[in-house]
Coordinates of C-alpha atoms in Angstrom, one line a residue:
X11 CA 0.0 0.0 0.0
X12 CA 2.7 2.6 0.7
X13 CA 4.2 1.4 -2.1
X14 CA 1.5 2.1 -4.4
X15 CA 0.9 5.8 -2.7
X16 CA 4.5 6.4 -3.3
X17 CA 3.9 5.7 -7.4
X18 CA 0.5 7.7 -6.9
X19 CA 2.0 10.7 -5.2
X20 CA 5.4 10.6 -7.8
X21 CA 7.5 10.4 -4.2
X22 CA 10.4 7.8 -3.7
X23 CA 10.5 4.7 -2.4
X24 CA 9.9 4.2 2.0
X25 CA 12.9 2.8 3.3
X26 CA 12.5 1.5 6.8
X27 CA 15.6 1.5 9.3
X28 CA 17.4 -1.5 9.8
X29 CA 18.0 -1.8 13.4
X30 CA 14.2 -0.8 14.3
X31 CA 12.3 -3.5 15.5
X32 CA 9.5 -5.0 14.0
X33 CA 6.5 -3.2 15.9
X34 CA 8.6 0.1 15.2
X35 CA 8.7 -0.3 11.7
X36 CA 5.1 -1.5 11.4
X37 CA 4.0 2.0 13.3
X38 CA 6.6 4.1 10.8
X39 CA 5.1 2.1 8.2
X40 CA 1.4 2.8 9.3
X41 CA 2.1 6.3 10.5
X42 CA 3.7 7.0 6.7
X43 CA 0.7 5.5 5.6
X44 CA -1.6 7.9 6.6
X45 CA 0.5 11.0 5.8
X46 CA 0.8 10.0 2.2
X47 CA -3.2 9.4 1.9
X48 CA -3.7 12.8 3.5
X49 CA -1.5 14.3 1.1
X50 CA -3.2 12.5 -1.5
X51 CA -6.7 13.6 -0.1
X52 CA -4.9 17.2 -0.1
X53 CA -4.0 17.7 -3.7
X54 CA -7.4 15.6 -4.8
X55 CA -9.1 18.1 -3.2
X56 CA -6.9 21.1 -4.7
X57 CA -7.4 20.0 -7.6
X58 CA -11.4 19.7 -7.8
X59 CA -11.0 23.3 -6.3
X60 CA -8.9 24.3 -9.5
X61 CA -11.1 22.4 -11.9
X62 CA -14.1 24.5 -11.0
X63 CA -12.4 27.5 -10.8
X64 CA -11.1 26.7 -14.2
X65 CA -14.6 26.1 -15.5
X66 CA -16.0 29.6 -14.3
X67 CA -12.8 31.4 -15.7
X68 CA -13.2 29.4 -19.5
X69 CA -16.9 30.1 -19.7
X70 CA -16.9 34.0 -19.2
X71 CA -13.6 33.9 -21.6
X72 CA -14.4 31.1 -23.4
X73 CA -11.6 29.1 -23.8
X74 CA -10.2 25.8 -23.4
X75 CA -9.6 24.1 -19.6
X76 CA -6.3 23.5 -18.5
X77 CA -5.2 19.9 -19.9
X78 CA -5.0 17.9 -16.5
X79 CA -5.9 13.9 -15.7
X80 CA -8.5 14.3 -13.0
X81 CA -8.6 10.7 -12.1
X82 CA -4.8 11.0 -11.6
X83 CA -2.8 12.1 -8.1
X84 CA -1.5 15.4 -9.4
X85 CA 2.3 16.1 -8.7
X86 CA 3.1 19.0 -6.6
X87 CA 4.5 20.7 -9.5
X88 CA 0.8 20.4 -11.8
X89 CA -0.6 21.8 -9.0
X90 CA 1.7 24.7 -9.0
X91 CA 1.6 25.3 -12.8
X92 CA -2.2 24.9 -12.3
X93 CA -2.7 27.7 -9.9
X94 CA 0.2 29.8 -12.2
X95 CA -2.7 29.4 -14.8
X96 CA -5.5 30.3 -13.1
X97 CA -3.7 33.2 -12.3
X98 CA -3.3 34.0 -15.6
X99 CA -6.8 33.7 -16.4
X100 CA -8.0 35.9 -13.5
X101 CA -5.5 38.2 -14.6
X102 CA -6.6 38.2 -18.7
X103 CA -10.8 38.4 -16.9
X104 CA -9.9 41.5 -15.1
X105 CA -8.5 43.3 -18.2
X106 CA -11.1 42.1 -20.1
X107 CA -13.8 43.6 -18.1
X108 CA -12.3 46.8 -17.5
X109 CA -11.9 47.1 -21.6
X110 CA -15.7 46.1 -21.7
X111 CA -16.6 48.5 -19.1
X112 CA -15.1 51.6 -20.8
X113 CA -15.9 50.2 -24.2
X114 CA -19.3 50.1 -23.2
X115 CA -19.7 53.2 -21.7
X116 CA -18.5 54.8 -24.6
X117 CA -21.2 52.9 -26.9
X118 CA -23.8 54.0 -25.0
X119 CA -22.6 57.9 -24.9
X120 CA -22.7 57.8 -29.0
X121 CA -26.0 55.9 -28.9
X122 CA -27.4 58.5 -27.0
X123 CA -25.6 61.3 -29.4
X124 CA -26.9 59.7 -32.1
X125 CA -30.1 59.0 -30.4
X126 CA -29.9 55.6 -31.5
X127 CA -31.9 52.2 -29.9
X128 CA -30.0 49.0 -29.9
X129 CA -31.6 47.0 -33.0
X130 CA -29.7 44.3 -32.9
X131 CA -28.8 41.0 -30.0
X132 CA -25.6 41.9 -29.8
X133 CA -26.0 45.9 -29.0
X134 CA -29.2 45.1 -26.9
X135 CA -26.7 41.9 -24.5
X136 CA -24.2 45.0 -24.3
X137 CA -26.2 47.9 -23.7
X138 CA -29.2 45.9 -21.2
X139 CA -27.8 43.1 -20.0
X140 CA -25.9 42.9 -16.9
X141 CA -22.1 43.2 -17.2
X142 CA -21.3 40.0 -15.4
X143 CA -23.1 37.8 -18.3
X144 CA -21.5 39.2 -21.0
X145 CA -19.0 36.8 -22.0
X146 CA -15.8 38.0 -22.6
X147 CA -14.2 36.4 -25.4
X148 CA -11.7 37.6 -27.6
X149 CA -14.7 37.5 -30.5
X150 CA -16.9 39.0 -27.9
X151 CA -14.5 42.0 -27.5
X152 CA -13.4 42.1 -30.7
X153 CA -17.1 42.4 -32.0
X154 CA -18.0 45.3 -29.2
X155 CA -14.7 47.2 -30.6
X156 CA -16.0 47.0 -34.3
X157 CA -19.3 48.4 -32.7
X158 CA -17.7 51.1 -31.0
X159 CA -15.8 52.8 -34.1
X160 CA -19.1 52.2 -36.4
X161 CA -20.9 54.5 -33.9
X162 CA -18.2 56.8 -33.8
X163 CA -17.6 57.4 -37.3
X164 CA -21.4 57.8 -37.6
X165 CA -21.0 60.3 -34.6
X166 CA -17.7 61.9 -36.7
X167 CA -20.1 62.1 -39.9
X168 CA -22.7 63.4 -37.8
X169 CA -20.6 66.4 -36.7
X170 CA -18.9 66.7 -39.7
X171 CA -22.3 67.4 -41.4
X172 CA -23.4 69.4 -38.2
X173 CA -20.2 71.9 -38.6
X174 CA -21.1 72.0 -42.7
X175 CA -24.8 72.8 -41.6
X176 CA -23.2 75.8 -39.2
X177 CA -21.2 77.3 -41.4
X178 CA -23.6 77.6 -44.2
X179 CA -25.8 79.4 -41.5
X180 CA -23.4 82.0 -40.6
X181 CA -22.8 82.4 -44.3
X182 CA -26.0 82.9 -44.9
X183 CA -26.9 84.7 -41.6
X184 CA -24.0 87.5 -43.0
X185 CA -24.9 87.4 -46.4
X186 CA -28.6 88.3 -45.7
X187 CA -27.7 90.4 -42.9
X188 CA -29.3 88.6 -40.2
X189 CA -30.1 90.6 -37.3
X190 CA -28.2 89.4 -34.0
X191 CA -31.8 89.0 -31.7
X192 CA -32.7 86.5 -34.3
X193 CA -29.2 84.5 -34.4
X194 CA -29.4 84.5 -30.5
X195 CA -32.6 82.6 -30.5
X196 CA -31.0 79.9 -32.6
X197 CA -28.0 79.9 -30.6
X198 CA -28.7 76.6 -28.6
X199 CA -28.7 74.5 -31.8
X200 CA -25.2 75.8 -32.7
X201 CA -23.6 73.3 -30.1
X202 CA -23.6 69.4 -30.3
X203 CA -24.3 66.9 -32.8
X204 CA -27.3 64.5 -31.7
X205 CA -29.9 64.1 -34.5
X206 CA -32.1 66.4 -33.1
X207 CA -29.8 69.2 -33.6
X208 CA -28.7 68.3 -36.9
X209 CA -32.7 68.7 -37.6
X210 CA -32.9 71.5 -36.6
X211 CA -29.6 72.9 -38.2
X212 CA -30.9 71.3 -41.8
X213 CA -34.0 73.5 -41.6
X214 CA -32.6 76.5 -40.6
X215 CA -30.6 76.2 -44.0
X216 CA -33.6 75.2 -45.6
X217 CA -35.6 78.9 -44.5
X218 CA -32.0 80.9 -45.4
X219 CA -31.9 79.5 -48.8
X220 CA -35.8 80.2 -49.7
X221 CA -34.9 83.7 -48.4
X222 CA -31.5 83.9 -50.3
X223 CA -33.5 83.1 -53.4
X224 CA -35.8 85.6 -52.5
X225 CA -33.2 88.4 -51.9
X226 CA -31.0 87.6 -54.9
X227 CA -29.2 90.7 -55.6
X228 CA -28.2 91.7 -52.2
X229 CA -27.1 88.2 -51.6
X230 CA -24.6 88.0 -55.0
X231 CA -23.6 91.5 -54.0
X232 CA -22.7 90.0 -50.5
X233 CA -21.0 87.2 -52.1
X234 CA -18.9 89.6 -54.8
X235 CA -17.2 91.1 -51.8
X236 CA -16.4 87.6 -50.4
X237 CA -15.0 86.8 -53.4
X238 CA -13.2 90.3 -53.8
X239 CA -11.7 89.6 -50.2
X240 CA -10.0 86.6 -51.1
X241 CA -8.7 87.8 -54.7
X242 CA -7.0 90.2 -52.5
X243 CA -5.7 87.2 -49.9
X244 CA -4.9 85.1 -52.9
X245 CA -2.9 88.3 -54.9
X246 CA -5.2 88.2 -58.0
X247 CA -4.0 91.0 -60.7
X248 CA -6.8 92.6 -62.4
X249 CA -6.8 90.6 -65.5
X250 CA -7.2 87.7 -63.2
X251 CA -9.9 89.2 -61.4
X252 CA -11.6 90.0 -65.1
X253 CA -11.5 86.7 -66.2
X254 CA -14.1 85.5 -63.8
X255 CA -17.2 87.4 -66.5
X256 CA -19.9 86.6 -63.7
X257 CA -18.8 89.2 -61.7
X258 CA -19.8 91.9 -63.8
X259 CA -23.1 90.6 -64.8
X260 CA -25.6 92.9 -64.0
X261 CA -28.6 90.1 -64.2
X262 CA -29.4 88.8 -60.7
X263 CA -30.5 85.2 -61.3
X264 CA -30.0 82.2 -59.8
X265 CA -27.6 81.0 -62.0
X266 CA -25.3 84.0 -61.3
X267 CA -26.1 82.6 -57.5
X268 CA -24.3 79.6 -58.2
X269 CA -21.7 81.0 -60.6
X270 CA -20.5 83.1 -58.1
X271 CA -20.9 80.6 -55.1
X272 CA -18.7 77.9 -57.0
X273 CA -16.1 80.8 -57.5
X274 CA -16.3 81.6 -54.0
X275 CA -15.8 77.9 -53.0
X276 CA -13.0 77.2 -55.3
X277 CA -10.8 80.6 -54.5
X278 CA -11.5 79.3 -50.8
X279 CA -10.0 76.1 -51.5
X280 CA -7.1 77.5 -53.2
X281 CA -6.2 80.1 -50.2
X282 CA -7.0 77.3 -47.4
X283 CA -4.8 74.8 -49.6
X284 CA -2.0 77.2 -50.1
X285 CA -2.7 79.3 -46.9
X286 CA 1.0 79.1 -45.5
X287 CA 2.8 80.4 -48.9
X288 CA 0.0 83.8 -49.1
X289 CA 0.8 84.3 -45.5
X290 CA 4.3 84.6 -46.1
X291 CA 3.8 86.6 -49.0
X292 CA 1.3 89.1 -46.9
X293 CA 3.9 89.8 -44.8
X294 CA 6.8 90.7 -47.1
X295 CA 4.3 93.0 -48.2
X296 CA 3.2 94.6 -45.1
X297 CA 7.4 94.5 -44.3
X298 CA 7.8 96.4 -47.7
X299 CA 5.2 99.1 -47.2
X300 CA 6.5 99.4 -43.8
X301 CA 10.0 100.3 -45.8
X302 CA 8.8 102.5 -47.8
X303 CA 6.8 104.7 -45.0
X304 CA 10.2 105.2 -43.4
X305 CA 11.8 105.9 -47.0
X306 CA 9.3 109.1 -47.8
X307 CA 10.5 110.1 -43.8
X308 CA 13.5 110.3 -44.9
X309 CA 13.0 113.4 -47.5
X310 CA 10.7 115.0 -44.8
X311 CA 13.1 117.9 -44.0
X312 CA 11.5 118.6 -40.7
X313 CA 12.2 115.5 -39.3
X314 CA 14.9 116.6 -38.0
X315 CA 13.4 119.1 -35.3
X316 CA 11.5 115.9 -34.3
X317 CA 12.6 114.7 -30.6
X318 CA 12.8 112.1 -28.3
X319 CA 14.8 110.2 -30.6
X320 CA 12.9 109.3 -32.8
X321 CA 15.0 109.9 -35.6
X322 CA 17.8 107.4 -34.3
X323 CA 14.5 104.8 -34.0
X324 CA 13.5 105.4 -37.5
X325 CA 17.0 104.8 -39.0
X326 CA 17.3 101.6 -36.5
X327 CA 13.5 100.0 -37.8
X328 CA 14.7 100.5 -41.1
X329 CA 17.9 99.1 -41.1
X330 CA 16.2 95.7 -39.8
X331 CA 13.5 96.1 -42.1
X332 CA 15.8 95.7 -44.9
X333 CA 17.3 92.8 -43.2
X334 CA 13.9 91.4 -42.7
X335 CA 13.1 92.3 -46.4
X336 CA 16.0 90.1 -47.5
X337 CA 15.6 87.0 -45.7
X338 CA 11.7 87.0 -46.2
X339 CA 12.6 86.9 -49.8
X340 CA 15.2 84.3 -49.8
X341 CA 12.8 82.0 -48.0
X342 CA 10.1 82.7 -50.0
X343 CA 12.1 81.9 -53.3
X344 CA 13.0 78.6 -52.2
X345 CA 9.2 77.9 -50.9
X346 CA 7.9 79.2 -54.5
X347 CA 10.8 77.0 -56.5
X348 CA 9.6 74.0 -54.6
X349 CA 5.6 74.7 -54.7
X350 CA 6.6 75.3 -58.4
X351 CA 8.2 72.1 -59.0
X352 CA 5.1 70.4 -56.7
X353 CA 2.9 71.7 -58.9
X354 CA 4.1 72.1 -62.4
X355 CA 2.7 75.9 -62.5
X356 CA 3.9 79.1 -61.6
X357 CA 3.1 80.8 -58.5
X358 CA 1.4 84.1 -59.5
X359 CA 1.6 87.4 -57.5
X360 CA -0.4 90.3 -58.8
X361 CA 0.1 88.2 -62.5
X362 CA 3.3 88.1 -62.2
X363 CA 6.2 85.6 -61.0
X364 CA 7.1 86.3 -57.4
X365 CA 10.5 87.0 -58.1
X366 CA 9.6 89.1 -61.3
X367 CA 7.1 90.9 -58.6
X368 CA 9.8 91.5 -55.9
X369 CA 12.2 92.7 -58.4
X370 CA 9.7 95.3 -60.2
X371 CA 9.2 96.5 -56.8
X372 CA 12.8 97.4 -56.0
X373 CA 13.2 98.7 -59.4
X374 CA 10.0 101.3 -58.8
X375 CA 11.6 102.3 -55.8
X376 CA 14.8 102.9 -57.2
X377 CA 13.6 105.1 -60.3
X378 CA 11.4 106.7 -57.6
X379 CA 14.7 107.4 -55.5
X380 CA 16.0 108.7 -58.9
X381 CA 13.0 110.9 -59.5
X382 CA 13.3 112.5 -56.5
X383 CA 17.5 113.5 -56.3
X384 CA 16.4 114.6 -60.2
X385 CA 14.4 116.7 -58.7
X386 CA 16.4 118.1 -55.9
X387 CA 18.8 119.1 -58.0
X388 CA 16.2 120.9 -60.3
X389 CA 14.9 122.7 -57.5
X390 CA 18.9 123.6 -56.6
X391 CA 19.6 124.9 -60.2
X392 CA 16.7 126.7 -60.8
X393 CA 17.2 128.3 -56.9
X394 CA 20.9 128.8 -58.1
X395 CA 19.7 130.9 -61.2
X396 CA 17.3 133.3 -59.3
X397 CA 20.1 134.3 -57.0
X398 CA 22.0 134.9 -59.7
X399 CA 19.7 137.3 -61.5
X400 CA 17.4 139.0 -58.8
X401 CA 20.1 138.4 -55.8
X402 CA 19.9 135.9 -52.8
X403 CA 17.7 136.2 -50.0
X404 CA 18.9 135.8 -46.7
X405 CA 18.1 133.0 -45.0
X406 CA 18.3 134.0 -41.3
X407 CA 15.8 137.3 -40.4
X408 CA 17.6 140.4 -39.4
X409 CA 16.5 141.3 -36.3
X410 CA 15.2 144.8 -36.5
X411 CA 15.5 147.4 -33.8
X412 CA 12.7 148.5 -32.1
X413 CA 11.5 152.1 -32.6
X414 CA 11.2 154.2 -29.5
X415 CA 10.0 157.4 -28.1
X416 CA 12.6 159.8 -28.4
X417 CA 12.6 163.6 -26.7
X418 CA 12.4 166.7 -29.7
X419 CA 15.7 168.3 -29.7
X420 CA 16.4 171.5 -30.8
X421 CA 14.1 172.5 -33.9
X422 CA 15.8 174.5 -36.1
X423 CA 14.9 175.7 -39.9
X424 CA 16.4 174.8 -43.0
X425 CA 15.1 175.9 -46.0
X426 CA 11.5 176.4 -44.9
X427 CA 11.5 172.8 -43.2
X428 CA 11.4 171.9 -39.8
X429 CA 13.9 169.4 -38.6
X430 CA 14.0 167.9 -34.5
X431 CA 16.5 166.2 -33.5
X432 CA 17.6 165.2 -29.9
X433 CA 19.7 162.4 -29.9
X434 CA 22.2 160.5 -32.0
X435 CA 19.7 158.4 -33.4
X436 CA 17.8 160.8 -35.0
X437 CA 14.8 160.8 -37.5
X438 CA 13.3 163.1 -39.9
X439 CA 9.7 163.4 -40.3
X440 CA 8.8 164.1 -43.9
X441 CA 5.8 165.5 -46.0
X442 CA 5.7 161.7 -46.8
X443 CA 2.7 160.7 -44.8
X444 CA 4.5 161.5 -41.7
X445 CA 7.3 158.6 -41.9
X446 CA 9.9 158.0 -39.7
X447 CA 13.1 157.5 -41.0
X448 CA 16.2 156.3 -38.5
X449 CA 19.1 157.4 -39.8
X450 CA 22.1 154.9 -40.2
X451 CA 24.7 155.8 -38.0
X452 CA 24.6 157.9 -34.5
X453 CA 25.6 161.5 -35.2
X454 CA 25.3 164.8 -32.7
X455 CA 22.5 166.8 -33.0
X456 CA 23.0 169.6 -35.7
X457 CA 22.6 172.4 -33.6
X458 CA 25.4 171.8 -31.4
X459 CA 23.5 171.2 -28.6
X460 CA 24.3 169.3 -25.1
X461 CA 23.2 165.6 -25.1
X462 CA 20.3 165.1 -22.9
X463 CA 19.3 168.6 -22.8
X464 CA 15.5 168.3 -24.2
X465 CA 13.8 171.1 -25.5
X466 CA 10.1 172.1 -26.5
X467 CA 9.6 171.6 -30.3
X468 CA 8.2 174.6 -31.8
X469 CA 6.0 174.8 -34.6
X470 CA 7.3 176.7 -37.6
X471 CA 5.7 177.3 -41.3
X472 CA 6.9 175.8 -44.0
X473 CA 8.1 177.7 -47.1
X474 CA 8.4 177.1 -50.2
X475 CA 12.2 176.2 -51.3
X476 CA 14.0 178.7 -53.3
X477 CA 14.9 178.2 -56.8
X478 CA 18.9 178.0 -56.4
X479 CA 18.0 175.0 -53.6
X480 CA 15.5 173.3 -56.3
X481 CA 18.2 173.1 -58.7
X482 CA 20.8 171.4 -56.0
X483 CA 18.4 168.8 -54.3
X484 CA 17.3 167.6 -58.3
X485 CA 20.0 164.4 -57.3
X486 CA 18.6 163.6 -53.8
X487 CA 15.5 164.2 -54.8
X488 CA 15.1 161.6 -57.6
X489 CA 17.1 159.3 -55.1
X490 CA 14.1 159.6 -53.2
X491 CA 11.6 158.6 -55.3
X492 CA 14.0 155.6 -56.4
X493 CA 15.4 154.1 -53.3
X494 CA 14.7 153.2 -49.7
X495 CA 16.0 154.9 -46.7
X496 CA 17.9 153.6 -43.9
X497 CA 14.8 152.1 -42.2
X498 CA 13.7 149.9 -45.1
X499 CA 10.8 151.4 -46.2
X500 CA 9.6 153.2 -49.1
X501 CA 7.7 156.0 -48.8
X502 CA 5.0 156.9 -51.5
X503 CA 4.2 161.1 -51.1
X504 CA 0.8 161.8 -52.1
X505 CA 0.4 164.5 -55.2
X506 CA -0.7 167.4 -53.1
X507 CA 2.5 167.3 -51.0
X508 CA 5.3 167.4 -53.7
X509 CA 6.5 170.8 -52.2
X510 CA 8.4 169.3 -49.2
X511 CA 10.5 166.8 -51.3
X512 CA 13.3 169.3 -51.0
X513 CA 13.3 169.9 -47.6
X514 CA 13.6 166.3 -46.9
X515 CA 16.3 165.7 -49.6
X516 CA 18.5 168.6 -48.0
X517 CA 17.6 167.0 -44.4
X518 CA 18.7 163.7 -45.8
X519 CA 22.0 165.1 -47.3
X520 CA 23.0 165.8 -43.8
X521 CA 22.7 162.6 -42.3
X522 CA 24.6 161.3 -45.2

C-alpha cells in the first residue's frame, strides 16, 4: 500500500531503518501511511478546487480548460503550474472587463448622441444586459470594438455634417444680414451633434436658402465682396480678377447665385490649400510698405526738429526692415521653387512671378529714388539761377531794432523845413505821410546842442524852397523817389505834398 501511494503521489520509495524492530517499523510504516493518503486527499481536493475555478474562468472567456488527468494524483509541480494558470486567467478576466466597461460606456454615450436604440442582440446583450453575463471572449470583445468605431464614425459624420450645416448658417446669416436677436434665438442648436440638432440645423438652411433666393441681388452682391476679399488674400491681378465674367453681370439670377458661389468655394479652397505660402507673401508685403513709410521720412526735412529720438528709431526699424526684407525673400524663393516644382505651374503674384514681382518692386523704388534727387537738384539749379539774376535772400531774419519814443531836440529851420533832432539816433519826419526815417549811423544833433538837454519843439511854417535849392536837391530828390532809406521802407508822397521833397532831400544830405 505505501508502495503504491509512493507511485500515486510521484515520491520515492519508503525505506525503513534497519536496526528498528519489527512493531517500530510496522508504526513508521502505518504512521507514513496515513500522511501519504492525506497528502493524497490534499491535492485531490486542490485540484477539484482548481477544476471549477477553471470552468467559471473558460466560460466568461471562453476558452479551453487546462489539460490535466483528474482521475490521476496530481504532482506538486501540476498543482503549481495549475494555480500559475489560473492566475493567468484571473488576470486576462480582469482586463477584459475593464476594456468592456469603458468600451461600453462609450457605446452608450454615441448611442445617445446619435439617439440611436439597440436593433440588434448583440447591441441590446451589451447595452441591457448585466455586465457580469456578458461573456468575454476575444470575439466578444473584438465584436464590441468594431461596434464602438461604427458608432463613432457615424458620430464623426454626424458632426462633420453638423459643422457644414453651421457654417452655411453663418454664411447665410451674413450674407442676408441677419439681425443678431434672431441668431441669438438659434443659438442653442449651434452646439452638439445629436440628431435632433442636426434637424434642426438642416431647416434653418432650408428657410436661409428660400430667403436667399428671395433676396438675390443683395445676396450675390454680398458674395462679390467675399470673393473680392479673397482675390486680394490670394494676390489676384486685375486681368485675373476679369477673367471671372460673372462678376460683372448685372442680371441677378439664380444661376449668377451659383456662378458666383462655386467661385467663392473654389478661390477658398485654393487660399486654405496654399494658406501658408500667401501668409508669407502678406507679410513681405506689409514688411515692404513698412520700408517704404520710413523711406518718404526720410526726405521729410523737418524731421529733423522731431525729438525724443525718434530719428535714431526710424534709422534703427529700417535698417532691420531691410534685413527682414532680404531674408523673407530668400525663404520665399525657395518655398515658390519647390511649390513650383510640386505643382508644375507658376506661382502668381499680382500676374506676375514672385520674383519678377519682388524685383519690379525694388526697381519702382529705385527710379522713384532717382526721381526725387532729379528733382532736388532741379529745384537747386533753378534756386541757383534766381540768385544769380534778382540776388539771394537771406536765409536768417535780421532782427530789427525797435522804434522808440525819443525827446524833440532843438528845432531849427532849414530851407522852410522843420527838422527835430535830440539824440544821435535821429529821425526826420517828412511831408511823406508822416514817416519816420532812422538814420544809419549815431551823429550829434545839428545844432550843437548838449546831449540830454531836451527842448520844446516849436511849430514853424513851411516855405516854399527857393529856386537855387530846387536846382541842388534835383540828385537827392530823384534818389528819393528811387530808393529806400535807412529804415527799409519806401515812402510813396501823395500829389498834393510834392512841395516838401526838398526839404527832406536837404535834411537827408546831412545825415549822409
Amino acid at each position: 500500500e505505501l508502495d503504491a501511494l509512493c507511485r500515486e503521489l510521484r515520491l520515492d520509495p519508503f525505506e525503513a531503518e534497519e536496526e528498528s524492530t519489527i512493531l517500530q517499523m510496522e508504526k513508521d510504516l502505518r504512521t507514513r501511511v496515513q500522511v501519504m493518503l492525506k497528502q493524497k486527499r490534499d491535492r485531490q481536493q486542490e485540484l477539484k478546487a482548481l477544476q471549477e475555478q477553471d470552468r467559471d474562468l473558460c466560460d466568461i472567456l471562453c476558452v479551453s480548460p487546462f489539460g490535466i488527468d483528474s482521475n490521476a494524483v496530481p504532482s506538486l509541480e501540476e498543482l503549481d503550474r495549475y494555480r500559475r494558470h489560473l492566475a493567468s486567467l484571473s488576470a486576462e478576466k480582469e482586463r477584459r472587463r475593464e476594456e468592456f466597461v469603458s468600451i461600453k460606456r462609450q457605446v452608450i454615450l454615441c448611442m445617445e448622441e446619435l439617439d440611436h436604440t439597440p436593433d440588434t442582440s448583440f447591441e441590446r446583450e451589451v447595452v441591457c444586459e448585466d455586465e457580469e453575463a456578458f461573456c468575454l471572449s476575444t470575439d466578444n470583445i473584438a465584436a464590441l470594438q468594431n461596434l464602438l468605431q461604427q458608432l463613432e464614425a457615424r458620430r464623426s459624420l454626424n458632426e462633420a455634417m453638423c459643422m457644414e450645416l453651421r457654417s452655411r448658417i453663418t454664411a447665410l446669416w451674413d450674407r442676408l444680414q441677419v439681425p443678431a436677436e434672431e441668431r441669438e434665438s438659434f443659438a442653442v442648436h449651434m452646439t452638439g451633434s445629436r440628431a435632433k440638432t442636426r434637424k434642426a440645423l438642416q431647416l434653418e438652411v432650408d428657410r436661409l436658402e428660400e430667403l436667399k433666393l428671395q433676396n438675390m441681388k443683395s445676396v450675390i452682391q454680398a458674395i462679390r465682396v467675399e470673393l473680392a476679399e479673397y482675390w486680394d488674400k490670394c494676390f489676384y491681378s486685375q486681368e485675373q480678377r476679369e477673367g471671372f465674367s460673372p462678376y460683372y453681370d448685372e442680371d441677378y439670377t439664380e444661376t449668377l447665385l451659383q456662378l458666383h458661389d462655386a467661385e467663392v468655394g473654389r478661390m477658398k479652397n485654393y487660399y486654405e490649400t496654399h494658406k501658408e505660402l500667401f501668409e508669407a507673401v502678406q507679410k513681405w508685403e506689409e514688411n515692404w510698405k513698412l520700408f517704404l513709410e520710413l523711406e518718404r521720412k526720410t526726405t521729410d526735412p523737418n524731421r529733423f526738429a522731431n525729438r525724443g529720438g525718434s530719428l535714431l528709431k526710424e534709422e534703427k526699424q529700417r535698417a532691420k526692415l531691410q534685413k527682414m526684407l532680404s531674408k523673407l525673400q530668400e525663404e520665399l524663393e525657395s518655398r515658390v521653387q519647390a511649390w513650383e516644382q510640386e505643382h508644375e505651374d507658376a506661382f502668381l503674384v499680382k500676374g506676375q512671378q514672385f520674383m519678377e514681382y519682388v524685383a519690379e518692386q525694388w526697381q519702382l523704388y529705385r527710379m522713384e529714388k532717382e526721381k526725387e534727387k532729379q528733382e532736388r537738384h532741379l529745384k537747386k539749379s533753378r534756386q541757383i539761377e534766381a540768385e544769380m539774376m534778382y540776388g539771394s535772400t537771406p536765409r536768417t531774419p535780421i532782427k530789427r531794432r525797435v522804434l522808440t519814443p525819443h525827446t524833440p531836440g532843438k528845432v531849427r529851420k532849414l530851407n522852410g523845413t522843420s527838422i527835430s533832432s535830440a539824440t544821435p539816433n535821429s529821425t526826420v519826419r517828412s511831408a511823406f505821410g508822416a514817416t519816420l526815417y532812422h538814420s544809419p549811423t549815431s551823429r550829434l544833433p545839428p545844432s550843437g546842442g548838449k546831449l540830454g538837454q531836451a527842448r520844446t519843439p516849436s511849430r514853424v511854417a513851411l516855405k516854399p524852397p527857393r529856386p537855387g535849392h530846387r536846382e541842388q536837391n534835383k540828385e537827392n530828390v530823384s534818389q528819393l523817389n528811387g530808393t529806400t532809406l535807412s529804415g527799409g521802407c519806401t515812402p510813396t508822397a501823395p500829389a498834393q505834398r510834392n512841395y516838401s521833397v526838398s526839404s527832406v532831400a536837404s535834411t537827408y544830405s546831412e545825415f549822409a
